[in-house]
Every structure is written in C-alpha cells, then in structure tokens.
C-alpha cells in the first residue's frame, strides 16, 4: 500500500484519526551559507584552481609589499627585488586595479602572454626559485617565505591549466576572485543605509 505524507499528518496520528504508516519527515537541510567566505568555499568545492591561484597571488603581492616595507632595513638590496616582483605579479593578478594608471595599462598590454595559465604557472615557479637565489646571494630571511608561496601559486596555475580552466574576460574584474560582487555590493549598500 502506498502511503503519502501530508503536512497535518502528525496531528491526525496523535488524535488517532489516521492509521497509515508514514515515511519519516525529510531531514532538515542546512541553511546555505552566505557571505564572502561561503563564496570562496564554494569555489574550492567546485575545484576552481584558478580562483585559488588568483587569491594566493593577491595575498603574495600584499604580503610581499607589506612585509618588505616593514622590514626593509633588514633586507635592503633583496627588498628592492621583492617589491619589483610583487608589482609585476600585482599587475598580472589585479588588472582591475590598473585601470586608473596609464603606465600600468601599458605594462599590462605587454603581459597578455601570461593569460595562458601554464605559462603564468611556470613564471611564478621561476619567481619562487628566484627568491631562493636572492636569499642565497643577498640574504633577506623573508625570501625563504616568499619563494615557496610563489612556487605553490605557480603549481595552482598549472593545475588550473591541466583541469582546462582558461583566462576569460571576467578575469579582469574583481568577480574573478570568486566573490559574488552583486551580493557584496548589496550587503555594503544595506549596511550603509542602516538596513541590516
């Protein structure tokens, strides 16, 4: 005999008015996570290595510049190379930040060659090895931190290429970092207006 579940069925069973065997209620689903970290987690579960490579590249740029400036006196010659490398990687990873600087736009137009992810991955691996060589030649303890991070970033780009991920027009905007920009803009606008 086929049994169907009706919304009021538990009440009817308690009253003894319904003598059918019912299927258990469906398990409560977890509410979907929202926000910045949920978007990133979703990209990771989908296996979008280019998103992770982009984020690691952005963090490498920020970390390299901040740490080098904070400890510049300890690593004067090698710090200059670290900042130059960070600027080049910043132009590759954050092209939407270059829209207001004409020199950055000129440099960016010559770097379209690196839109092929395996080439960008090889570049980052070479830069990581270069950080080790800079450390060996000029010291600068932070170069031992920068080197492996750039190598891992290069490996992520190689994985993205092997998975078939390619550069797209979206990669020139902030949404390419795996963040739902419309949701973020809505949240910021609501917070600005006092609607929470």
XYZ file of C-alpha atoms in Angstrom:
196
model
C 0.000 0.000 0.000
C 1.381 3.420 -0.977
C 1.437 5.990 1.803
C 1.689 9.704 1.316
C 2.781 12.251 3.841
C 0.542 15.262 4.424
C 1.522 18.396 6.371
C -1.091 17.831 9.083
C -0.452 14.114 9.347
C 1.366 14.073 12.730
C -1.586 15.869 14.329
C -4.041 13.411 12.781
C -1.955 10.456 14.013
C -1.853 11.836 17.547
C -5.622 12.179 17.501
C -5.933 8.571 16.293
C -7.746 9.605 13.135
C -5.151 8.271 10.717
C -3.924 4.689 10.824
C -1.399 4.740 7.993
C 2.298 4.152 8.254
C 4.085 7.288 7.184
C 7.518 7.965 5.881
C 9.770 9.943 8.183
C 9.876 13.662 7.629
C 12.679 14.780 5.350
C 15.845 15.756 7.153
C 16.200 19.443 7.765
C 18.610 20.949 5.313
C 21.447 23.110 6.477
C 20.834 26.741 5.612
C 23.017 27.864 2.773
C 25.997 29.844 3.979
C 26.197 33.353 2.679
C 28.913 35.895 2.551
C 32.453 36.244 1.402
C 33.890 33.041 2.878
C 30.946 30.975 1.634
C 31.647 32.130 -1.921
C 35.298 31.159 -1.560
C 34.380 27.774 -0.046
C 32.010 27.144 -2.966
C 34.774 27.889 -5.485
C 37.092 25.453 -3.689
C 34.479 22.678 -3.669
C 33.925 23.215 -7.376
C 37.666 22.767 -7.880
C 38.338 26.121 -9.482
C 42.085 26.219 -9.087
C 42.372 29.496 -10.959
C 40.372 31.193 -8.197
C 42.693 29.815 -5.544
C 45.730 30.724 -7.620
C 44.409 34.267 -8.039
C 43.800 34.615 -4.296
C 47.236 33.283 -3.425
C 48.732 35.672 -5.977
C 46.898 38.620 -4.415
C 47.994 37.575 -0.923
C 51.560 37.136 -2.178
C 51.549 40.672 -3.561
C 50.113 42.208 -0.404
C 52.319 40.151 1.906
C 55.478 40.749 -0.097
C 54.991 44.506 -0.216
C 53.873 44.917 3.416
C 56.470 42.642 4.972
C 59.256 44.033 2.820
C 58.385 47.622 3.728
C 58.100 46.736 7.429
C 61.483 45.017 7.458
C 63.154 46.981 4.669
C 66.185 47.950 6.743
C 66.977 44.252 7.299
C 66.795 43.376 3.621
C 67.745 46.497 1.662
C 69.148 45.019 -1.557
C 66.886 41.973 -1.740
C 63.848 44.006 -0.657
C 64.050 46.088 -3.827
C 63.859 42.934 -5.958
C 60.974 41.611 -3.844
C 58.955 44.790 -4.358
C 59.626 44.806 -8.122
C 58.484 41.170 -8.372
C 55.378 41.962 -6.290
C 54.472 44.868 -8.572
C 54.782 42.677 -11.683
C 52.648 39.947 -10.093
C 50.183 42.602 -8.909
C 49.714 43.801 -12.479
C 49.024 40.199 -13.546
C 46.676 39.329 -10.673
C 44.853 42.624 -10.180
C 44.335 44.114 -13.636
C 41.161 45.876 -12.465
C 43.325 47.992 -10.139
C 45.356 49.224 -13.105
C 42.501 50.988 -14.871
C 43.431 54.401 -13.489
C 47.220 54.261 -14.020
C 48.301 54.754 -17.653
C 51.761 53.231 -17.093
C 50.159 50.169 -15.534
C 47.852 49.808 -18.545
C 50.854 49.980 -20.891
C 52.730 47.307 -18.948
C 49.594 45.171 -18.727
C 49.169 45.196 -22.507
C 52.608 43.565 -22.873
C 51.751 40.893 -20.304
C 48.828 39.323 -22.171
C 51.196 36.455 -22.947
C 50.748 35.340 -19.320
C 46.986 34.897 -19.705
C 47.793 31.286 -20.611
C 47.781 29.636 -17.207
C 50.574 27.149 -17.702
C 52.863 29.987 -18.779
C 51.845 32.035 -15.738
C 52.421 28.979 -13.531
C 55.922 28.482 -14.925
C 56.623 32.212 -14.410
C 55.599 32.011 -10.747
C 57.681 28.894 -10.176
C 60.680 30.713 -11.716
C 59.979 33.726 -9.473
C 59.844 31.415 -6.439
C 63.209 29.918 -7.365
C 64.499 33.466 -7.945
C 63.545 34.342 -4.359
C 65.707 31.450 -3.156
C 68.597 32.666 -5.323
C 68.165 36.214 -3.991
C 68.260 34.844 -0.447
C 71.392 32.866 -1.233
C 73.144 35.850 -2.857
C 71.947 38.750 -0.682
C 70.248 37.176 2.360
C 66.899 38.553 3.476
C 65.173 35.892 5.536
C 61.718 36.719 4.154
C 62.813 35.474 0.745
C 62.656 31.977 2.232
C 58.952 32.636 2.886
C 58.205 34.276 -0.458
C 59.842 31.544 -2.549
C 57.619 28.607 -1.539
C 54.464 30.744 -1.704
C 55.158 31.785 -5.283
C 56.013 28.184 -6.202
C 52.701 26.944 -4.734
C 50.895 29.683 -6.652
C 52.580 28.525 -9.848
C 51.564 24.930 -9.150
C 47.946 26.031 -8.664
C 48.027 27.719 -12.074
C 49.469 24.551 -13.616
C 46.644 22.544 -12.017
C 44.103 25.045 -13.351
C 45.539 24.640 -16.848
C 45.500 20.832 -16.577
C 41.863 20.987 -15.470
C 41.016 23.019 -18.560
C 40.449 26.380 -16.902
C 41.310 29.327 -19.120
C 41.588 33.083 -18.898
C 38.330 34.899 -19.593
C 37.150 38.486 -19.849
C 35.758 38.143 -16.308
C 39.325 37.747 -15.027
C 39.874 41.451 -15.497
C 37.265 42.221 -12.806
C 37.029 41.613 -9.069
C 34.398 38.906 -9.585
C 37.120 36.651 -10.998
C 38.408 36.194 -7.463
C 35.349 34.045 -6.721
C 33.380 36.715 -4.915
C 29.768 37.411 -5.837
C 30.191 41.151 -6.365
C 26.460 41.847 -6.623
C 25.838 40.193 -3.245
C 28.767 42.107 -1.769
C 27.566 45.432 -3.192
C 24.043 44.780 -1.884
C 25.366 43.970 1.564
C 27.555 47.093 1.646
C 24.669 49.283 0.429
C 22.316 47.816 3.041
C 24.876 48.391 5.786
C 25.436 51.969 4.598
C 21.719 52.684 4.708
C 21.386 51.110 8.140
C 19.296 48.164 6.911
C 20.821 45.057 8.393
